[in-house]
Short mmCIF file of C-alpha atoms in Angstrom, two decimals:
data_model
loop_
_atom_site.label_atom_id
_atom_site.label_comp_id
_atom_site.label_asym_id
_atom_site.label_seq_id
_atom_site.Cartn_x
_atom_site.Cartn_y
_atom_site.Cartn_z
CA UNK A 17 169.22 -85.54 -92.23
CA UNK A 18 167.91 -84.80 -89.36
CA UNK A 19 165.09 -81.98 -91.22
CA UNK A 20 164.48 -84.23 -93.70
CA UNK A 21 162.54 -86.45 -90.75
CA UNK A 22 161.38 -82.74 -88.97
CA UNK A 23 160.32 -81.46 -92.30
CA UNK A 24 158.58 -84.72 -93.11
CA UNK A 25 156.75 -84.65 -90.07
CA UNK A 26 154.58 -81.83 -90.92
CA UNK A 27 154.78 -81.25 -94.54
CA UNK A 28 153.79 -84.29 -97.90
CA UNK A 29 156.66 -83.11 -99.80
CA UNK A 30 160.21 -83.92 -99.31
CA UNK A 31 162.33 -80.73 -99.49
CA UNK A 32 164.11 -79.44 -102.25
CA UNK A 33 167.47 -80.08 -103.28
CA UNK A 34 168.62 -76.30 -103.64
CA UNK A 35 166.55 -75.83 -101.10
CA UNK A 36 168.50 -78.46 -98.62
CA UNK A 37 171.00 -76.93 -99.68
CA UNK A 38 170.77 -73.54 -97.94
CA UNK A 39 169.37 -74.56 -95.23
CA UNK A 40 172.09 -76.48 -94.29
CA UNK A 41 174.17 -73.20 -94.71
CA UNK A 42 171.96 -71.03 -93.09
CA UNK A 43 169.58 -72.98 -90.71
CA UNK A 44 170.14 -70.32 -88.22
CA UNK A 45 168.93 -67.73 -89.74
CA UNK A 46 166.33 -68.90 -92.37
CA UNK A 47 164.89 -72.12 -90.11
CA UNK A 48 161.77 -71.09 -86.83
CA UNK A 49 160.79 -74.33 -84.75
CA UNK A 50 158.36 -74.90 -81.65
CA UNK A 51 159.35 -77.04 -79.37
CA UNK A 52 157.39 -78.59 -76.04
CA UNK A 53 159.96 -79.13 -72.68
CA UNK A 54 157.55 -81.69 -70.74
CA UNK A 55 160.18 -82.06 -67.90
CA UNK A 56 163.86 -83.13 -69.51
CA UNK A 57 162.24 -84.05 -72.51
CA UNK A 58 161.25 -81.79 -75.82
CA UNK A 59 159.61 -82.44 -79.16
CA UNK A 60 159.58 -79.96 -81.94
CA UNK A 61 155.58 -78.73 -82.12
CA UNK A 62 156.25 -76.49 -85.61
CA UNK A 63 157.63 -75.05 -88.11
CA UNK A 64 158.87 -72.37 -90.47
CA UNK A 65 160.61 -72.61 -93.02
CA UNK A 66 161.51 -69.31 -94.70
CA UNK A 67 163.85 -68.53 -98.10
CA UNK A 68 165.24 -65.68 -101.03
CA UNK A 69 163.18 -65.52 -104.23
CA UNK A 70 164.52 -63.49 -106.71
CA UNK A 71 160.66 -61.49 -106.08
CA UNK A 72 161.51 -61.25 -102.55
CA UNK A 73 165.18 -59.81 -103.01
CA UNK A 74 164.59 -57.13 -105.26
CA UNK A 75 161.53 -56.18 -102.71
CA UNK A 76 163.79 -56.58 -99.67
CA UNK A 77 161.32 -59.12 -97.87
CA UNK A 78 162.15 -62.92 -97.02
CA UNK A 79 159.17 -65.37 -98.62
CA UNK A 80 158.60 -67.68 -95.78
CA UNK A 81 158.22 -71.17 -97.51
CA UNK A 82 156.42 -72.74 -95.20
CA UNK A 83 154.74 -73.07 -92.60
CA UNK A 84 153.16 -75.85 -89.76
CA UNK A 85 152.47 -77.55 -87.12
CA UNK A 86 151.95 -80.86 -85.31
CA UNK A 87 147.47 -81.76 -85.47
CA UNK A 88 147.74 -82.69 -82.43
CA UNK A 89 149.18 -78.64 -81.06
CA UNK A 90 146.99 -76.67 -83.28
CA UNK A 91 144.48 -74.15 -82.65
CA UNK A 92 147.42 -73.41 -79.57
CA UNK A 93 148.20 -69.80 -81.68
CA UNK A 94 151.87 -71.72 -82.54
CA UNK A 95 151.78 -70.92 -85.22
CA UNK A 96 150.49 -67.85 -84.57
CA UNK A 97 153.79 -67.06 -82.78
CA UNK A 98 156.59 -68.27 -84.39
CA UNK A 99 155.03 -65.44 -87.01
CA UNK A 100 155.51 -62.74 -85.12
CA UNK A 101 158.86 -63.43 -83.62
CA UNK A 102 159.19 -63.99 -87.41
CA UNK A 103 158.74 -60.56 -88.07
CA UNK A 104 160.55 -58.92 -85.15
CA UNK A 105 164.30 -61.24 -86.20
CA UNK A 106 163.60 -59.94 -89.42
CA UNK A 107 162.85 -56.87 -89.53
CA UNK A 108 165.64 -56.48 -87.08
CA UNK A 109 168.06 -58.28 -90.34
CA UNK A 110 166.52 -55.32 -92.17
CA UNK A 111 163.81 -56.38 -94.01
CA UNK A 112 160.68 -54.55 -95.40
CA UNK A 113 158.61 -57.58 -94.39
CA UNK A 114 157.49 -61.27 -95.30
CA UNK A 115 156.02 -62.49 -98.31
CA UNK A 116 154.25 -66.22 -98.40
CA UNK A 117 151.79 -68.39 -99.98
CA UNK A 118 148.16 -69.64 -98.27
CA UNK A 119 145.67 -71.00 -99.88
CA UNK A 120 142.43 -70.03 -99.19
CA UNK A 121 141.28 -72.43 -98.26
CA UNK A 122 142.88 -72.63 -94.66
CA UNK A 123 141.48 -70.35 -92.99
CA UNK A 124 143.10 -70.41 -89.82
CA UNK A 125 146.55 -70.80 -91.70
CA UNK A 126 144.64 -67.24 -92.66
CA UNK A 127 143.26 -65.77 -89.87
CA UNK A 128 146.87 -66.05 -88.28
CA UNK A 129 149.15 -63.94 -90.43
CA UNK A 130 145.25 -61.90 -91.59
CA UNK A 131 146.19 -60.74 -87.28
CA UNK A 132 149.93 -59.77 -87.73
CA UNK A 133 148.85 -57.50 -90.40
CA UNK A 134 149.17 -59.58 -94.23
CA UNK A 135 147.24 -58.23 -96.71
CA UNK A 136 146.44 -60.67 -100.00
CA UNK A 137 147.88 -59.06 -103.21
CA UNK A 138 147.35 -62.75 -105.11
CA UNK A 139 145.00 -65.64 -105.84
CA UNK A 140 146.00 -68.82 -106.26
#
């Protein structure tokens, strides 16, 4: 239930039942959050979700299904830092890379991904 609440802060859509079940069982391996600590209070300001789809499973990669940063924290490099951490984590896990889908209208997310070596392979 907490995951639903956190996810809703970053996205207007609900998590699918399939992904909700997956994240409940594997959250330590498939969910990355960014926190800001202010004294004794901690706030989640960014979130990144991953899952395996058949295409990525076959390629030995994992799919970034969602990345988001609260509007008041955008432009501070938080998404880039989360992606950088995810790349290192999944590389140590033996995966060969990360796939993602980014709208061509989402310039800041495209730039963040490109800075870390992501390359467009198809357009949607």
